[in-house]
Amino acid sequence: MIDISQWRASIGLWNYCQATSSRQANGRPSKVDSKSGSITSEEKASKLSAASSLIVSFLVSLLKYVKLHFIPPTGKQTNCIIRSTVTVTIHWLQSLVLFIATIGSSSDMSYYLVLLLLLLLSGDVELNPGPMIDDQPDIFLLLQWLEPLVDWQTFGLLLPGITQQDITTIEDFEIDKEQSKKGLFSKWLKKNPTATWRDVLNALTEREEINLLQTINDQLQVHQCTGGDNDAPTSISTLPVVSNVSSPVSITNKPVTSTTSGNPKDILQSHSYKLVHAISVNLYNVTNALYAKDLIPQQTKEEVLVSGVTNNEKSSKLMNVIEKQLESSINPEQYLIDICHVFINQKNHTIRDIATSVLHQLGQSIPDKVVSISSIPDDVQGYADNMRQHYKHQPIVATDWPPRIGKDYFGRLALVEKQDSSTQAESAWHMLRGQVDKTVKLTENREISVEDVLQPTDSSLSLKVVIDGPPGIGKTTLCRKLLNMWSNGPLLHQQYDLVLYCPLRDRKIATATILADLFVYRRYEVPMVAEWFEKRNGEGLLIIFDGWDELTEQLRQTSLAASIIHRKQLDQCSVIVTSRSYASSSLLKMDTLSRHVQIIGFSKEEISTVIIQTLQKDTKLAQELIDENTAYKHYKSHFTTNQSSKDSQLAVKLINDLEIRSDVQSLCYIPLVCSMVILVYCKEKGHLPTTLTQLYENFILQAIRRYLEIKPKHDIDQYTLDSLSSLPLQLDKPLQEMCQLAYTNLANTRMAFSAHQLQSLSEAFKEDYLGLMTTFTEYDEKKYQFLHLSIQEFLAAWWIAKHEKKTEEVFKYHFDDDHFRMCLRFVAGLTHLKHESYQQYFNKHQLDLQCKRKPLFGFKFCQLSCFYQNPDIIQPHLATITFNRISHDFDKIPILLLQLMYESQNTKLCQVFAQSINNCSLCLQMVSLSLFDWLCLSYCVNNSNMTWNHLDLCFVSQTFTVGLTNNSLLHTQCHRLEVLQNLNRPNYKSIHRIFQSSLLYNIQECYYVLHLGCYVPCLVLLQFLNLPQLKILHLKMSTLTIQLIDNTYYADKCTELEKCIETNLTLQELKIEYTARIKIKSTISSVIRGVTRNKTITSFSLDVPLPDGVIEQLLKENNLIQALSLVTSPNSLNIVEVNTPLTALEIGGWSTSKLMTSSLLQHIKGLHCLILHEPYLPHLLFFPHPSLHTLTLPLDTAESAIELFTILQTNTTLNALSVEIKEEKVYTSSMGISLQDMLTQNQTLKYFKINDKIPSSFLSFLITGLRHNTSLQQLSISSIPLNEEIIKTKTFINVISQKNNLTELSVYFRLHADQSYNNHSWEENAQIMTPLFYEQVLPAVTSMLQSHTTIRLLKIECTYIDYKSYQPNWKELVQNLYDTIFIHPSLEYIGVCAGHAPHLLVNTLKDKKKTLIDRHRKEKPHKPLPIVEII
């Protein structure tokens, strides 16, 4: 039968034919009988003619259909027959038409016959001369019909398959709106081959583009009956239906529904395509609602919150889960009904309509309690519409001075997932922390788009978002961008009825007492609007509080803004709060915090792009310049240009100058500062400032020059002004007045001024405030403010430095005032802090800034000490969620001090500060620094004039290395350098630069990781090995791009490398790891040959693919190496002789090798430490190595295990043993008895590890052996079944509790290794394991600690723990554990690893922190705080 859309097309076409035939050839209307109103015979003839042509078209289509579907193309003869048949048929149809036309003028019967034929044919043959609703759109029609569309970005995101990344890419490459729309449609049709006009209509429906929706609907009807004739009259649309409701406009999209009924699976499947798209628009609300009704698993909800996946893809996965849940449901129909009840309560019209349709197909009625889409009162809607218009027309950047730069005038955003903010709360170093490039390094940080700022979290509560960053980074600009986005339609993730922008620098906003006071733009509706939102507890309202740092401490506690932010009022209201970083710490403590966002500014490449696009106004030339300096999607290290344009040449010069002066480049990640740098650089003819103070001083001078250029006065030549200190009297007096205003009001935290408040500035008023102030309207009153808060802060500093008699006392008075931090930096730059009284701030008295590492368990220490001089260096630092992070003294040092040192350029202060650091050791682990902070630290270290024992720079920036100099007048040196990773894609040039400084010239120990760079490993090794005093080198190179060099040059350098190692007289320990895919066999061969003939190296470790032939030579000719670690093996090996006096050996690793094990071990005797990754017969180990004290050995048979444990029953030399059980078959009763006897009889084994899943039946042997053992100090078991044989597990812990000789314990609890549990989902296993963890494991650990008074190190691991689960009785169990930990007489470290830090453990520790510390200090005053690590 005919599809409904085909039927409508046919009827629409007939209507059009009626309309067309009503016209005469000369344009006159058709004749109508005046009496009856019926159509005349002439009209009938005209209609008949048109209808006859239509019938011909139908029949030809029918023949084509028959040909395609019923007559197979079997050859030329067949095709000839078909062509003949079609030809004959056409001639017959032409005769039929002529016959009908002949009789049509005299017979009404023929008219109705034609109509009947038309209707009959239309029921069997699809007629579609133009596009239909389910056809793929034509790009030219899209461009033509959607030409009025303005906000193409939001519309594009509603098209199936289009992502935010697609939109961003189009914005980057298209220069105007029309090209952007063309790019959008092209990408959509390419990515989504099944795209239809229905998708376009659905997107317009969601955008509420009513006029466009109606227009395209009409055009589709016209094209269906005309095949594209745009002169045809339009017909009234039949879909979508526009319904009049109490809200201003509501589009009800009624998609064509399937006739599927009865089978829930088929019904859901028939709607799945439309549901995927509809849900993607409201993804998070739908997901949370489904999860709340227990209709989807928790894992699905968490996957929806994962970043990096489009909403459409997430929606598709959600539908897959729903379909699977439906199939597995005991009652599929009821499950689908429950799904529909959730859908029907959504605000999205499409979802509601689909749910209604599904319920009807299931024979169900619509539930009575359906959440209605609340209609917004006219007053509220009117005010919201006015605010939309206001936000839409206000510029995203408030002022044109300094000049606007960048695409959106603000930098990138980094989302900081909620973490332990107690550190941030006590940390002053958050001041000016703006992150840049890869400085957003922590695993809990990720970059997000502007649209994702308001992405819902897993909480059902309203959003509370904190946005912080340094001055000028673009916090206010970001707010205005969000306002602009809301004004152009609903925000991507949330729909708000009203958005209020509330600048907290406004006194009336800061001191507001009722909601109506926050409405900056006053209209008569404000009281009604405020009351409506108050009755709804703020639901549907988003308030943006801009400038938390500009409130006084008192107002941060008592203001209306604080009450709303902390949900004491309007708890359903969503809130965004912006703040400078130093003031945001109190906000980050909120339990209700949804998201912490940092604005991280421009990246290094974005800075270059901004410079080019700002200086080169010709967009074509700018793009050519960008392309000219781009290689492999990245900018070249040195910019060049062939363009004759002076603007392009200036841009290239500035970029290259910034590459050299990366200190200034590090300031440019802040858009405001970047704008100033570009301006000052141009005005000063290519001169770059050194400090922020110099930059701002020059900028203000340029602003005054600009003012004189616009308004020439006093016959002063602007070009004669070369310093703020030497301004003519006519300009100096106004400047003094403004500086005094800036200072007095900064002290009172007032940043906006009325005309009345400026009356005292008589001279400044005359000079129009020298162009340094701007105006705005507040509550219909004209107000004034400085161009930027940082401008006010600089002018306040000028007043303090130049006009206050006791500058030092003013500095001291404001030193602890958050509001004066930036101002004091300017004071440092203006005064250079030369007075001796300033030294008191930098002498911090024995600061302990040494590295805080995880304590080494005994086995690990015993093993590593056989290979390395400093085994603790190999141990990782403490994890992020660690209790004793608060004891890290770096949190007590304001980065402000480093910034003050740099700004003052006073080297004496660097020396005072450095000398106050305990043991001359500085560790920057877990300290996040901006590029500018790295520059300040580099300045301090470089000018410290002392020898540093240990510098652990962790994720070092190249800015640090550039700041180091080779100053022969200073004696700054370093004994040990540790760098975890270089962040800025290191190259040979940047690596070379760091070793040219005097700091590293005499370095003795170097631990360095190079990652994601472009360099030649051979050349890098030469750089390190040429350090004259180097004794230890651990170098790891990974994921690099090999820099192309000449083969002859490369061969020469490999030879030089070999000679360099061979003749080195200081190097004792060399470890090289290389994990990149590119082979470097020549380099490694040179290293091994050099080591072979070296006379000082005693420890050599290689984790790199080994070339053939060189290891044999090393083992034969070298007679000095004592420790050798070879993680990989060559392809072939022929060891004949070994003369190397090895005492420690590791063979194999990730790439294990039986060849190396079997070939090498038979030639070696006298080992003390042996690490194997392949099984080996135990009796072949102990006879040739009688002094073996540390052994790691895999066991693959019960016989080998029995042999090992039998030998150890009488062995008296082995101290440390780690066994890995390769196969479950190894666990036999005989093997268990041998282990039991070994533990009972051996009295020298101190450290014992079993690295595999232990069956519950095996626990009895282990328990019995431990009861009688008196020598073990460390026991590591991985892993014990918890859910089976719980009695045995408790018995095991009870036995441990009585073993006072055991001081280190590591236990991994798991589910029983039963096949049934392997088939369970994560949620099912978590439901079993989580209660066991809280109710069995934690109480058992608590009991053990209470009994065991000598344990030092304890680590507990568990799998399948739901980190969000909570039961009231669990909290007391957790509190008991913490109470026991902090009064324990010997415990130094406890680690709890549950896959994801359980919220209950973390939050309880936070809440009890102060109480626990106080109790510990009272009861154990001489014992250090225990380390509690929860990961």
CSV table of C-alpha atoms in Angstrom, one decimal, residues 190 568 579 619 808 1151:
chain,number,residue,atom,x,y,z
A,190,LYS,CA,29.6,13.6,3.9
A,568,LYS,CA,21.6,28.9,51.6
A,579,SER,CA,37.7,34.9,40.7
A,619,THR,CA,43.5,37.9,6.2
A,808,GLU,CA,58.2,50.1,53.1
A,1151,SER,CA,59.7,-8.7,26.2
